[in-house]
Amino acid sequence: QLQFVESGGGLVQPGGSLRLSCSVSRFSSEYYVLGWFRQAAGKEREGVSCISSTGGILYADSVKGRFTISRDNAKNTVYLQMNSLKPDDTAVYYCAGGSHFGLLKSLYNYWGQGTQVTVSS
C-alpha cells in the first residue's frame, strides 16, 4: 500500500512563503505523475500543479508565477514552493499520485491526508 505524507503547512501572512513536501513510501510506476490539490472550506477540491517523472509540469492559472513544483525521484518526494501567498490560497493541500498527466482529481489514485495552509494577517 502506497502512503503519501504531506508536511510543511501552517499559518503565514499575506505575501509570505511556505514550502510543502510530500513523501511517498516507496517508488512505484503507479504514480508516474505527482500532483498537488487543495480544498478550501465549502469548495470542491481543485488541482494546483502536477509534475511527471520526466519533468512535465502544469499549473493552475491561479498559482502561475507564484508556486513552483519540483520532484526528487531519488527521495520519492514532491515539493510545492508557494510564494506571494494570498488569503484565497487558504485551504487543505493534498498531494496525489497517478498514472495520467493533468489536474483533474479523477486522474489520481493515491492521496495523502492533507496539510492545512492558512494565509491571514
PDB file of C-alpha atoms in Angstrom, residues 18-89:
ATOM      1  CA  LEU A  18       5.657  28.201   2.529  1.00  0.00           C
ATOM      2  CA  ARG A  19       7.182  25.021   1.172  1.00  0.00           C
ATOM      3  CA  LEU A  20       5.116  21.868   1.204  1.00  0.00           C
ATOM      4  CA  SER A  21       6.669  18.432   0.958  1.00  0.00           C
ATOM      5  CA  CYS A  22       5.103  15.091   0.181  1.00  0.00           C
ATOM      6  CA  SER A  23       6.974  11.880   0.826  1.00  0.00           C
ATOM      7  CA  VAL A  24       5.879   8.657  -0.837  1.00  0.00           C
ATOM      8  CA  SER A  25       6.532   5.386   0.983  1.00  0.00           C
ATOM      9  CA  ARG A  26       8.159   3.661  -1.981  1.00  0.00           C
ATOM     10  CA  PHE A  27       8.830   4.025  -5.639  1.00  0.00           C
ATOM     11  CA  SER A  28       6.128   2.718  -7.915  1.00  0.00           C
ATOM     12  CA  SER A  29       5.325   3.067 -11.555  1.00  0.00           C
ATOM     13  CA  GLU A  30       1.740   3.606 -10.404  1.00  0.00           C
ATOM     14  CA  TYR A  31       2.483   7.245  -9.716  1.00  0.00           C
ATOM     15  CA  TYR A  32       4.113   8.465 -12.892  1.00  0.00           C
ATOM     16  CA  VAL A  33       2.542  11.838 -12.067  1.00  0.00           C
ATOM     17  CA  LEU A  34       2.620  13.575  -8.687  1.00  0.00           C
ATOM     18  CA  GLY A  35       0.219  16.402  -8.077  1.00  0.00           C
ATOM     19  CA  TRP A  36      -0.900  18.973  -5.538  1.00  0.00           C
ATOM     20  CA  PHE A  37      -4.539  19.738  -4.957  1.00  0.00           C
ATOM     21  CA  ARG A  38      -6.293  22.000  -2.499  1.00  0.00           C
ATOM     22  CA  GLN A  39      -9.697  22.227  -0.960  1.00  0.00           C
ATOM     23  CA  ALA A  40     -10.975  25.359   0.695  1.00  0.00           C
ATOM     24  CA  ALA A  41     -13.848  25.208   3.155  1.00  0.00           C
ATOM     25  CA  GLY A  42     -17.134  24.676   1.334  1.00  0.00           C
ATOM     26  CA  LYS A  43     -15.482  24.304  -2.057  1.00  0.00           C
ATOM     27  CA  GLU A  44     -14.551  21.493  -4.425  1.00  0.00           C
ATOM     28  CA  ARG A  45     -11.047  20.059  -4.413  1.00  0.00           C
ATOM     29  CA  GLU A  46      -9.086  21.682  -7.219  1.00  0.00           C
ATOM     30  CA  GLY A  47      -5.817  20.909  -8.970  1.00  0.00           C
ATOM     31  CA  VAL A  48      -2.937  23.244  -8.220  1.00  0.00           C
ATOM     32  CA  SER A  49       0.026  21.709 -10.013  1.00  0.00           C
ATOM     33  CA  CYS A  50       1.420  18.412 -11.208  1.00  0.00           C
ATOM     34  CA  ILE A  51       4.735  17.029 -12.380  1.00  0.00           C
ATOM     35  CA  SER A  52       5.547  13.888 -14.321  1.00  0.00           C
ATOM     36  CA  SER A  53       8.506  11.609 -13.752  1.00  0.00           C
ATOM     37  CA  THR A  54      10.113  13.105 -16.874  1.00  0.00           C
ATOM     38  CA  GLY A  55       9.659  16.700 -15.714  1.00  0.00           C
ATOM     39  CA  GLY A  56       6.476  17.792 -17.449  1.00  0.00           C
ATOM     40  CA  ILE A  57       4.713  20.439 -15.351  1.00  0.00           C
ATOM     41  CA  LEU A  58       1.267  22.036 -15.208  1.00  0.00           C
ATOM     42  CA  TYR A  59      -0.014  24.862 -13.036  1.00  0.00           C
ATOM     43  CA  ALA A  60      -3.476  26.157 -12.394  1.00  0.00           C
ATOM     44  CA  ASP A  61      -3.858  29.713 -13.686  1.00  0.00           C
ATOM     45  CA  SER A  62      -4.496  30.957 -10.153  1.00  0.00           C
ATOM     46  CA  VAL A  63      -0.991  29.989  -8.998  1.00  0.00           C
ATOM     47  CA  LYS A  64       1.148  30.536 -12.105  1.00  0.00           C
ATOM     48  CA  GLY A  65       4.163  32.681 -11.346  1.00  0.00           C
ATOM     49  CA  ARG A  66       3.773  32.205  -7.583  1.00  0.00           C
ATOM     50  CA  PHE A  67       4.016  28.449  -6.994  1.00  0.00           C
ATOM     51  CA  THR A  68       6.767  26.099  -8.116  1.00  0.00           C
ATOM     52  CA  ILE A  69       6.511  22.324  -8.127  1.00  0.00           C
ATOM     53  CA  SER A  70       9.560  20.086  -8.055  1.00  0.00           C
ATOM     54  CA  ARG A  71      10.293  16.434  -7.623  1.00  0.00           C
ATOM     55  CA  ASP A  72      13.172  14.406  -6.236  1.00  0.00           C
ATOM     56  CA  ASN A  73      12.767  10.928  -7.691  1.00  0.00           C
ATOM     57  CA  ALA A  74      15.644   9.543  -5.625  1.00  0.00           C
ATOM     58  CA  LYS A  75      13.810  10.541  -2.439  1.00  0.00           C
ATOM     59  CA  ASN A  76      10.314   9.750  -3.727  1.00  0.00           C
ATOM     60  CA  THR A  77       9.349  13.288  -2.738  1.00  0.00           C
ATOM     61  CA  VAL A  78       7.460  16.133  -4.377  1.00  0.00           C
ATOM     62  CA  TYR A  79       7.604  19.746  -3.236  1.00  0.00           C
ATOM     63  CA  LEU A  80       5.444  22.808  -3.691  1.00  0.00           C
ATOM     64  CA  GLN A  81       7.137  26.145  -3.113  1.00  0.00           C
ATOM     65  CA  MET A  82       4.457  28.751  -2.544  1.00  0.00           C
ATOM     66  CA  ASN A  83       5.390  32.429  -2.722  1.00  0.00           C
ATOM     67  CA  SER A  84       3.359  35.644  -2.610  1.00  0.00           C
ATOM     68  CA  LEU A  85       0.623  33.844  -0.756  1.00  0.00           C
ATOM     69  CA  LYS A  86      -2.858  35.321  -0.682  1.00  0.00           C
ATOM     70  CA  PRO A  87      -5.808  34.731   1.648  1.00  0.00           C
ATOM     71  CA  ASP A  88      -7.510  32.924  -1.256  1.00  0.00           C
ATOM     72  CA  ASP A  89      -4.757  30.285  -1.076  1.00  0.00           C
TER      73      ASP A  89
END
